[in-house]
PDB file of C-alpha atoms and ligand atoms in Angstrom:
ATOM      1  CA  UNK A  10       0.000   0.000   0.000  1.00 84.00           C
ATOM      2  CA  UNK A  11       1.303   3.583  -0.937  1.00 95.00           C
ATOM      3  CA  UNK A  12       0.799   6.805   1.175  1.00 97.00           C
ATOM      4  CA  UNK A  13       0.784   9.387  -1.611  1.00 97.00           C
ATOM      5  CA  UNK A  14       1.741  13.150   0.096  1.00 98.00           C
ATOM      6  CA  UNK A  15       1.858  16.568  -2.188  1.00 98.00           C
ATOM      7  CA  UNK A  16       3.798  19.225  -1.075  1.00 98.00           C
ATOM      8  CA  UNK A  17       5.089  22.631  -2.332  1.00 98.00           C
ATOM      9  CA  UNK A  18       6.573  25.399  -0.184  1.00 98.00           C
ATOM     10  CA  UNK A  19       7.608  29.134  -0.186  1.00 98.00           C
ATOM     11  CA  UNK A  20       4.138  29.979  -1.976  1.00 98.00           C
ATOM     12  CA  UNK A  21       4.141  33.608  -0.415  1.00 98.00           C
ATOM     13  CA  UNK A  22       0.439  34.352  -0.869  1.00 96.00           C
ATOM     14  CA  UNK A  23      -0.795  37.455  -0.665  1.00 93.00           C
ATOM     15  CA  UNK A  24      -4.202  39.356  -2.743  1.00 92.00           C
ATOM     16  CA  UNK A  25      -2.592  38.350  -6.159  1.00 93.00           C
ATOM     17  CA  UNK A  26      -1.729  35.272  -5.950  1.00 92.00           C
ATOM     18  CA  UNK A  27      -5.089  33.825  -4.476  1.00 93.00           C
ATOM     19  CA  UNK A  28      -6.490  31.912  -7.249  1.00 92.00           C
ATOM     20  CA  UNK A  29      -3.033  30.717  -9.254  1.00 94.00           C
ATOM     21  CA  UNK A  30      -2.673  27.791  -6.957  1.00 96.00           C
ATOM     22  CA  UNK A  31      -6.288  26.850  -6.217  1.00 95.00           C
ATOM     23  CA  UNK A  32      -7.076  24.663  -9.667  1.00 95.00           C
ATOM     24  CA  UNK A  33      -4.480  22.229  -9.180  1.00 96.00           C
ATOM     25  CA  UNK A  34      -5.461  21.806  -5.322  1.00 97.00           C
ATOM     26  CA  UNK A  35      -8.796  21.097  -6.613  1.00 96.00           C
ATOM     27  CA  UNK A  36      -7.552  18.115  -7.927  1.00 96.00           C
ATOM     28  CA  UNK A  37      -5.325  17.129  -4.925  1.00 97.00           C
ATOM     29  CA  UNK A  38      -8.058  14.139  -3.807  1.00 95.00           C
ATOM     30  CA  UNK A  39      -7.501  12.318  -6.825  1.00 95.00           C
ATOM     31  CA  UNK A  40      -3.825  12.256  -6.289  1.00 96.00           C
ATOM     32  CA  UNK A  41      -3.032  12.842  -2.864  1.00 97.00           C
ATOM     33  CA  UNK A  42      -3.678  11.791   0.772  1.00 97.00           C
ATOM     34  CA  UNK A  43      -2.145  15.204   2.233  1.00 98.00           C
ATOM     35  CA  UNK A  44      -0.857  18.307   1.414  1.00 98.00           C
ATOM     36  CA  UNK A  45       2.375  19.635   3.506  1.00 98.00           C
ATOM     37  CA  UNK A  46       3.265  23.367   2.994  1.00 98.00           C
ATOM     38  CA  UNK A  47       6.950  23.864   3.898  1.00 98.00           C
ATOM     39  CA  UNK A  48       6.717  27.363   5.117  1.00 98.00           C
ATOM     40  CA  UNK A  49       7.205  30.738   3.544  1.00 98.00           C
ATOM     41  CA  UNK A  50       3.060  31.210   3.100  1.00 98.00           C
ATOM     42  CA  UNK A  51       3.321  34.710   3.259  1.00 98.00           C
ATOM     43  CA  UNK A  52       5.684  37.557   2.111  1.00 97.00           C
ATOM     44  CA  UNK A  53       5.732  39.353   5.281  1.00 98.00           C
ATOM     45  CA  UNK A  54       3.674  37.243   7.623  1.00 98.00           C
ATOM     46  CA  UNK A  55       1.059  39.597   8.047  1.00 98.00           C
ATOM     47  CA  UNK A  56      -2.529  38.209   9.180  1.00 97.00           C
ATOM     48  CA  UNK A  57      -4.445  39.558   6.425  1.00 97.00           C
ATOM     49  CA  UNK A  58      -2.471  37.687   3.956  1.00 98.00           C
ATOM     50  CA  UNK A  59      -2.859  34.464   5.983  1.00 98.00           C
ATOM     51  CA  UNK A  60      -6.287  34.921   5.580  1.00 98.00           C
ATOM     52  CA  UNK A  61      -5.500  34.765   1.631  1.00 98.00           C
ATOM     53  CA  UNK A  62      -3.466  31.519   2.466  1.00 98.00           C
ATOM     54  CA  UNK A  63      -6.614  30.405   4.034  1.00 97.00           C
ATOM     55  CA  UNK A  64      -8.869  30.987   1.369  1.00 97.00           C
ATOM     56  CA  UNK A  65      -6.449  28.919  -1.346  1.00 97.00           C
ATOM     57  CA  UNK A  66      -5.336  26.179   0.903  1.00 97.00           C
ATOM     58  CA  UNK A  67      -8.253  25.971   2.595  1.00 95.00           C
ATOM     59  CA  UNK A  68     -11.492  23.010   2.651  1.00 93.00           C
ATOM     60  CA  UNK A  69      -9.007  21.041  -0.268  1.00 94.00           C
ATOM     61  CA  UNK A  70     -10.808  17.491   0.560  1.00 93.00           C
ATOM     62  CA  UNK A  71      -7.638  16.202   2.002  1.00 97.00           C
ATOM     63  CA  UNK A  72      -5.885  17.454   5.550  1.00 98.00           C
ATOM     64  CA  UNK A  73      -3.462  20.402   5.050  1.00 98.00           C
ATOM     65  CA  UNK A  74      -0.178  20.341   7.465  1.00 98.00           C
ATOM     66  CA  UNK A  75       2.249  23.097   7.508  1.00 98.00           C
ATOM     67  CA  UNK A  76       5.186  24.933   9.452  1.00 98.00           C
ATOM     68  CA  UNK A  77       5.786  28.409   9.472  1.00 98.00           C
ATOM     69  CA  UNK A  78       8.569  29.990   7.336  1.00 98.00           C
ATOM     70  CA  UNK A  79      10.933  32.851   8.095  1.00 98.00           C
ATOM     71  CA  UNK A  80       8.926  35.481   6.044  1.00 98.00           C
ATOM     72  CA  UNK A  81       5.736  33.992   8.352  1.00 98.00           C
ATOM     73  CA  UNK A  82       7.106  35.919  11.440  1.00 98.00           C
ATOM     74  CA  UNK A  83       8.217  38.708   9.726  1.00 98.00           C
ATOM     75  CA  UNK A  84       5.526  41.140  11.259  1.00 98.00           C
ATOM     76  CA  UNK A  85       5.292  39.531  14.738  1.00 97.00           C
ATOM     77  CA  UNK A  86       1.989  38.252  14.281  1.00 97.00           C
ATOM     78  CA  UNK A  87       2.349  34.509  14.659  1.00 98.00           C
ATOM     79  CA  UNK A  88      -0.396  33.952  16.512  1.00 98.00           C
ATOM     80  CA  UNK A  89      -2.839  35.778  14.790  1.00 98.00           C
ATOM     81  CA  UNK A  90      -1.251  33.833  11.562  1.00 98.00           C
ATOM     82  CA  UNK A  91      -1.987  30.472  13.492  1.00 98.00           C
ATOM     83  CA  UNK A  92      -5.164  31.082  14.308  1.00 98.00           C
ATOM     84  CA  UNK A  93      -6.701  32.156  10.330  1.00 98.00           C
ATOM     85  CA  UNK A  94      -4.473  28.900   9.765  1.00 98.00           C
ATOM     86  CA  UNK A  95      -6.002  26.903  12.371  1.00 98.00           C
ATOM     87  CA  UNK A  96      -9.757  28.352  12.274  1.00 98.00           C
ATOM     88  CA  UNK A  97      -9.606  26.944   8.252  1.00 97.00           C
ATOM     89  CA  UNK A  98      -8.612  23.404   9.284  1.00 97.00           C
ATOM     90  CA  UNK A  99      -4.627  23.612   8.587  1.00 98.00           C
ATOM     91  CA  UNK A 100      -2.526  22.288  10.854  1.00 98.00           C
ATOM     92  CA  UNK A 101       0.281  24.010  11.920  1.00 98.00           C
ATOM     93  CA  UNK A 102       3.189  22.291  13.050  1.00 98.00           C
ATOM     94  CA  UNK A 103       6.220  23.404  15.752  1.00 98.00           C
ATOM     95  CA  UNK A 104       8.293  21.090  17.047  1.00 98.00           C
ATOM     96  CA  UNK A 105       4.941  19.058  16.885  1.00 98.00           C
ATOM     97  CA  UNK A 106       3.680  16.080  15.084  1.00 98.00           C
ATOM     98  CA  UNK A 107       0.424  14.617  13.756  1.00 98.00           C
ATOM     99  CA  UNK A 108      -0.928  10.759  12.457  1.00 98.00           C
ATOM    100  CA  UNK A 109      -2.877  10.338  10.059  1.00 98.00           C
ATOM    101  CA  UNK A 110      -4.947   7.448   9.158  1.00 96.00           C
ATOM    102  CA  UNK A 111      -4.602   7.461   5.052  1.00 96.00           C
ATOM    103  CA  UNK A 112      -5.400   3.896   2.663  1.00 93.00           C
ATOM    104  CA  UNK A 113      -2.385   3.029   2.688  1.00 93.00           C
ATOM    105  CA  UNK A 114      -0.976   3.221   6.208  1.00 95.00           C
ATOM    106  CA  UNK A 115      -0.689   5.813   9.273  1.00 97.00           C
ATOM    107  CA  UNK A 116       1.686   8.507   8.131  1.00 98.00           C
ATOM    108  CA  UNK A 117       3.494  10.459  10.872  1.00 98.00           C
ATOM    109  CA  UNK A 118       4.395  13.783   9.928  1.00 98.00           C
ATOM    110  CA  UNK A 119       6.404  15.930  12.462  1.00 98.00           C
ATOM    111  CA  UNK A 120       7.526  19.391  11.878  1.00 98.00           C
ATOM    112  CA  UNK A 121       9.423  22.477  12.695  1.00 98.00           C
ATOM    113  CA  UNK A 122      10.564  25.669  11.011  1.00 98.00           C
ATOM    114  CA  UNK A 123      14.272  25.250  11.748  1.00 98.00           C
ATOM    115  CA  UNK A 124      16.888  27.592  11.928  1.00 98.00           C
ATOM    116  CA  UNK A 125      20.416  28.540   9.957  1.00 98.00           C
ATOM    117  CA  UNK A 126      23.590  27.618  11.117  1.00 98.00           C
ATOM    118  CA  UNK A 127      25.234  25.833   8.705  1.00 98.00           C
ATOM    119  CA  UNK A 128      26.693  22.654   7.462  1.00 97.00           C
ATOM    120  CA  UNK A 129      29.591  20.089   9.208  1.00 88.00           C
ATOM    121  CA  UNK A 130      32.917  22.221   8.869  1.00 86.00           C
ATOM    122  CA  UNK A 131      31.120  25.563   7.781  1.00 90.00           C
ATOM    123  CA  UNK A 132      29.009  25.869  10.629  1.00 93.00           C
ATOM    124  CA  UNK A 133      28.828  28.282  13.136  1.00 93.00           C
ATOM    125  CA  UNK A 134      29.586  27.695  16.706  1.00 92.00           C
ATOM    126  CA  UNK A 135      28.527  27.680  20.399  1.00 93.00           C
ATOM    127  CA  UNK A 136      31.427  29.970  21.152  1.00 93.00           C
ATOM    128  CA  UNK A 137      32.255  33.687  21.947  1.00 95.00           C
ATOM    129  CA  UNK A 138      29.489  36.361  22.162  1.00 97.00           C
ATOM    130  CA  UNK A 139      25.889  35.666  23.631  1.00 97.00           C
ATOM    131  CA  UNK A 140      24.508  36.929  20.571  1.00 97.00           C
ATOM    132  CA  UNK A 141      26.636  34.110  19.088  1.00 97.00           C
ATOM    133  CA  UNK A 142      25.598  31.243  22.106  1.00 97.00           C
ATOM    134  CA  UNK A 143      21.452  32.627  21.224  1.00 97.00           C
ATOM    135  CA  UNK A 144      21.711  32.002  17.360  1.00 97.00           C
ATOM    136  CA  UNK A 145      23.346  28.451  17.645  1.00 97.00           C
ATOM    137  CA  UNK A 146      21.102  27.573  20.825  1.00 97.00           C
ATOM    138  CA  UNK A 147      18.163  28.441  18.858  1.00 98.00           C
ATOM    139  CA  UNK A 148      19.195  25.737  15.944  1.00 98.00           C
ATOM    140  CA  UNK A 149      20.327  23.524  18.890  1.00 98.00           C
ATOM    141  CA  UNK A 150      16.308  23.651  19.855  1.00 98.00           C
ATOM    142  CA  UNK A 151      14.759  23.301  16.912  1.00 98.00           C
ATOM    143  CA  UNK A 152      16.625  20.201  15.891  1.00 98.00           C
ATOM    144  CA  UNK A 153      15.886  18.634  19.316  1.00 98.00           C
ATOM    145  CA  UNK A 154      12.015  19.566  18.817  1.00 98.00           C
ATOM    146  CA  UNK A 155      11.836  17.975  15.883  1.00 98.00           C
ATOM    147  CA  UNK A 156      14.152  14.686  16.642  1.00 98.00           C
ATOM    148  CA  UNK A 157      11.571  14.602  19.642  1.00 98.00           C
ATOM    149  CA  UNK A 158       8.446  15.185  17.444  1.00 98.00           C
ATOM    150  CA  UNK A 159       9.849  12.476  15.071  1.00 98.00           C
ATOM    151  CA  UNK A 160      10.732   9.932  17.556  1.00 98.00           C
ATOM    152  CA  UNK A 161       7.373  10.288  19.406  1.00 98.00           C
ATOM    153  CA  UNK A 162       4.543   9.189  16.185  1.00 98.00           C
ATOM    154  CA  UNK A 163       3.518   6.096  15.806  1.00 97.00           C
ATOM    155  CA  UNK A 164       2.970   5.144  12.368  1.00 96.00           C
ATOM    156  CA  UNK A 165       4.220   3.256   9.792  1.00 95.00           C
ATOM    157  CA  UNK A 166       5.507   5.809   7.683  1.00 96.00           C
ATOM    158  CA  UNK A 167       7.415   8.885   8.882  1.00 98.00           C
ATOM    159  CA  UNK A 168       7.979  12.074   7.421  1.00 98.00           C
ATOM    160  CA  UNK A 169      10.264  15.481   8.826  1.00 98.00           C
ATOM    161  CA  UNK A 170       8.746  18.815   7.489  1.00 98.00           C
ATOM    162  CA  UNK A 171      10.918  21.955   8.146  1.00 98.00           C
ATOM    163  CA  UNK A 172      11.309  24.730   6.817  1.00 98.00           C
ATOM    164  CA  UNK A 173      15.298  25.320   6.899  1.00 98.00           C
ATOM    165  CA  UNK A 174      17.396  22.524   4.757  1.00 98.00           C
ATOM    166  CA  UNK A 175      19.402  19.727   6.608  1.00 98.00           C
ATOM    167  CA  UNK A 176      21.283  19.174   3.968  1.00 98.00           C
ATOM    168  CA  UNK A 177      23.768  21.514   2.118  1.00 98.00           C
ATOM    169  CA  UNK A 178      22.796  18.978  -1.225  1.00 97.00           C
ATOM    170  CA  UNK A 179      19.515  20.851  -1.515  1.00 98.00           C
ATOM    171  CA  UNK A 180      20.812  24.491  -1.470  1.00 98.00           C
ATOM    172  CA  UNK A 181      23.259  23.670  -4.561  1.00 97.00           C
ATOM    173  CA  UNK A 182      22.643  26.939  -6.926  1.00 97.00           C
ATOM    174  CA  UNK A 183      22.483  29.217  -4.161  1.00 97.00           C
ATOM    175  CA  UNK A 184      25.393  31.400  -2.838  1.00 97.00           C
ATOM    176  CA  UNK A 185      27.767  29.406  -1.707  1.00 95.00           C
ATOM    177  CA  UNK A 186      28.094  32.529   1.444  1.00 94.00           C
ATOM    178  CA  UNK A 187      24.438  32.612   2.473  1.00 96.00           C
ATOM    179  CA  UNK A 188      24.313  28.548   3.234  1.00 97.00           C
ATOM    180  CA  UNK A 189      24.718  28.928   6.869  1.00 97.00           C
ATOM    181  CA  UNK A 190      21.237  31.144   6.611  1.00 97.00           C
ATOM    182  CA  UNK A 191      18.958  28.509   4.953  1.00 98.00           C
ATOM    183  CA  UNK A 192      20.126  25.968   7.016  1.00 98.00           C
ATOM    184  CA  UNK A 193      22.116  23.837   9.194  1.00 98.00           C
ATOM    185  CA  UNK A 194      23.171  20.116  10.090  1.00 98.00           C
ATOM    186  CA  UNK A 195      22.061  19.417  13.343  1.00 98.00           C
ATOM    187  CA  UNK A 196      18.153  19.011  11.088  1.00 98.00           C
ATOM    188  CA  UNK A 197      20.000  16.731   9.349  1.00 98.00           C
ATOM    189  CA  UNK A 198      21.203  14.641  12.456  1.00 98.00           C
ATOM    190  CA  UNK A 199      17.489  15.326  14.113  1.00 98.00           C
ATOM    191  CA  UNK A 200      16.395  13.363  10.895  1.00 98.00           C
ATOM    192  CA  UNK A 201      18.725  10.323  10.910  1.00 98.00           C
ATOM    193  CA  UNK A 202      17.945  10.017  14.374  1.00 98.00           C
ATOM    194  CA  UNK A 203      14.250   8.632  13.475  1.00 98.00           C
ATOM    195  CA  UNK A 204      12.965   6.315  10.793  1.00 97.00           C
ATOM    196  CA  UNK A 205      12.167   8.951   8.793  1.00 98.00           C
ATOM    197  CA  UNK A 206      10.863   7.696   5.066  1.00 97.00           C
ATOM    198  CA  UNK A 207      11.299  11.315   3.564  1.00 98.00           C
ATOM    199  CA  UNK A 208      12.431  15.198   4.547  1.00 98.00           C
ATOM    200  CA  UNK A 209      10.611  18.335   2.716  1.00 98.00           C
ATOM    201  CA  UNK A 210      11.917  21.440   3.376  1.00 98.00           C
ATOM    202  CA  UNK A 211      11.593  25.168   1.060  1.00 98.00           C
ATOM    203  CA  UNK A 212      13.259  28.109   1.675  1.00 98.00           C
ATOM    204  CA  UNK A 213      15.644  27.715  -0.866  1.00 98.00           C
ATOM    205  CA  UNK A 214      14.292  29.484  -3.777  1.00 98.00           C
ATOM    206  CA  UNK A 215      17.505  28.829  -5.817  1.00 98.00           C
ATOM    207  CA  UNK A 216      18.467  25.621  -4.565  1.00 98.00           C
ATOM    208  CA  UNK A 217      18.067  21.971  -6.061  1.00 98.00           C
ATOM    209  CA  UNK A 218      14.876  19.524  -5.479  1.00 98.00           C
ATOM    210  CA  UNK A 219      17.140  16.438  -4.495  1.00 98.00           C
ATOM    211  CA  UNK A 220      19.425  15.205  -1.715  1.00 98.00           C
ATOM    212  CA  UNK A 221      19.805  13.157   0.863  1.00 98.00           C
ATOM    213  CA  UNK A 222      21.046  13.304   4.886  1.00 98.00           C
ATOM    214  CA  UNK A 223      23.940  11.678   5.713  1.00 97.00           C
ATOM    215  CA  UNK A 224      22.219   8.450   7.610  1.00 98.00           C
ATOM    216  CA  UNK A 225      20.278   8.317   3.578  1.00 97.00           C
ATOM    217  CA  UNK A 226      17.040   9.533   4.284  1.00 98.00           C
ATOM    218  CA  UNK A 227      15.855  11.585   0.674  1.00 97.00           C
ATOM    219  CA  UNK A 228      15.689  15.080   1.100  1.00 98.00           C
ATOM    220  CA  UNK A 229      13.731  16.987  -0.868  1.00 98.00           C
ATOM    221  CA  UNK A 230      13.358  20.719  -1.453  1.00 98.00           C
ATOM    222  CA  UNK A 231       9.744  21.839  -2.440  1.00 98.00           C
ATOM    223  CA  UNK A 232      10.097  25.370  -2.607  1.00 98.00           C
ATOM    224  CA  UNK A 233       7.737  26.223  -5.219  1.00 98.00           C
ATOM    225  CA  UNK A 234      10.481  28.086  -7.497  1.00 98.00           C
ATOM    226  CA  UNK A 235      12.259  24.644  -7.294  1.00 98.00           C
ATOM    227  CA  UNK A 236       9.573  22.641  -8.531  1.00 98.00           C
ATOM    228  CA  UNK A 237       7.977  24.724 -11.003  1.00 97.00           C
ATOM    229  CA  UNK A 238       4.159  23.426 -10.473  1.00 96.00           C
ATOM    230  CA  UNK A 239       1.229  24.226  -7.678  1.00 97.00           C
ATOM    231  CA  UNK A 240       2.645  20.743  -5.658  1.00 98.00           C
ATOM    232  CA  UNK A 241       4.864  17.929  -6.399  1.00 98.00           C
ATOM    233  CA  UNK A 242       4.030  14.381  -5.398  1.00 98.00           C
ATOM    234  CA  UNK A 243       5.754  11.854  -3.428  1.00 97.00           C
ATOM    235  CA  UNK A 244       5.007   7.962  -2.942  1.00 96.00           C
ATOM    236  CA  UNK A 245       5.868   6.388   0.309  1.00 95.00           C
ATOM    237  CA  UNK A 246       5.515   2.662   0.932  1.00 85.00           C
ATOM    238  CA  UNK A 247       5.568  -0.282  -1.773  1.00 62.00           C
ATOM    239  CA  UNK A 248       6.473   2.027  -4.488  1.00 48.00           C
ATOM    240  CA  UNK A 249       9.833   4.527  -4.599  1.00 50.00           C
ATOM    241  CA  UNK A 250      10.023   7.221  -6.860  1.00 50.00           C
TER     242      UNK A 250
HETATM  243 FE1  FE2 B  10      12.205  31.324   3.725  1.00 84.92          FE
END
């Protein structure tokens, strides 16, 4: 039996964009047993577009599971952007995780936005300044959220949603100086330290769609300038693609 998830991320919705995704969602039952949004929903995180995230990603006719991106706390409104999330059935994930019971299986899908920091050997450190100790604590955090997250579903197939990459493999095409903002490796460890099946993550505009940790769980970046279409597809379970 295959769990088939759709996912796409960095959508940044706002007035003009409502619509553009909304005809290929409509078709999401026939395809898909969930949608994951991997962040990025908004340009500034403001909770009048989140309302316009709402009103695309919204009643689809399968469950709708996101994390928050960078640009979603932009404006300090987090909880107001929750709550329009929340009040039109999406579920918004933070160092959280869901089951769900789909045809083929109970998929576990934990989450969290994640944090920069970098990759083994370009990677900033727990050393010097406080400002210095905050930054790496916060990615220290996030990573144990989700490894916790992840290592508390039980399901039969398990997936890690962030928003931030844990993989450098993903980011190839970007600036080879802004990698330690789009991501860092201790995701990447959180991930290996699971069963996890699969890894989405955005945020990478420029980046590449495929990779994989270093334990060889496939990483994939869904950012919607990656992938070029309203969602891609992946099958978990019997069938690889
Ligand atoms: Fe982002």
């Amino acid at each position: 039996m295959v769990i088939r998830i759709a996912a796409v991320g960095d959508v940044h919705v706002d007035e003009d964009v409502v619509g553009r995704f909304r005809p290929a969602l409509e078709e999401l039952p026939d395809c898909a047993d969930v949608l994951l949004l991997a962040g990025d929903l908004t340009r500034h995180g403001t909770e009048a577009e989140a309302r316009c995230v709402a009103r695309e990603f919204g009643d689809l006719g399968v469950p709708v599971i996101t994390v928050l991106g960078n640009h979603d706390h932009q404006c300090d409104q987090v909880p107001q952007v929750v709550k329009v999330l929340e009040d039109a059935g999406i579920t918004v994930l933070e160092g959280t995780g869901t089951v769900l019971e789909c045809a083929g299986g109970r998929l576990g899908v934990a989450g969290v936005k994640g944090f920069g920091g970098g990759f083994a050997g370009r990677c900033a450190s727990d050393f010097g300044e406080p400002e210095m100790k905050a930054f790496v604590r916060t990615t220290r955090e996030s990573a144990d959220a989700l490894a916790a997250a992840l290592l508390s579903l039980e399901c039969d197939s398990l997936v890690a949603l962030t928003h931030y990459s844990p993989v450098p493999d993903t980011l190839a095409g970007e600036p080879l100086e802004i990698y330690p903002f789009l991501g860092c490796y201790q995701l990447g460890q959180a991930i290996d330290s699971a069963p996890t099946a699969l890894a989405l993550h955005g945020h990478a505009h420029h980046g590449t769609e495929r990779g994989t940790t270093p334990g060889g769980v496939r990483v994939r970046n869904v950012a919607h300038p990656v992938i070029k279409q309203a969602y891609s597809v992946f099958h978990l379970g019997d069938q690889v693609d």
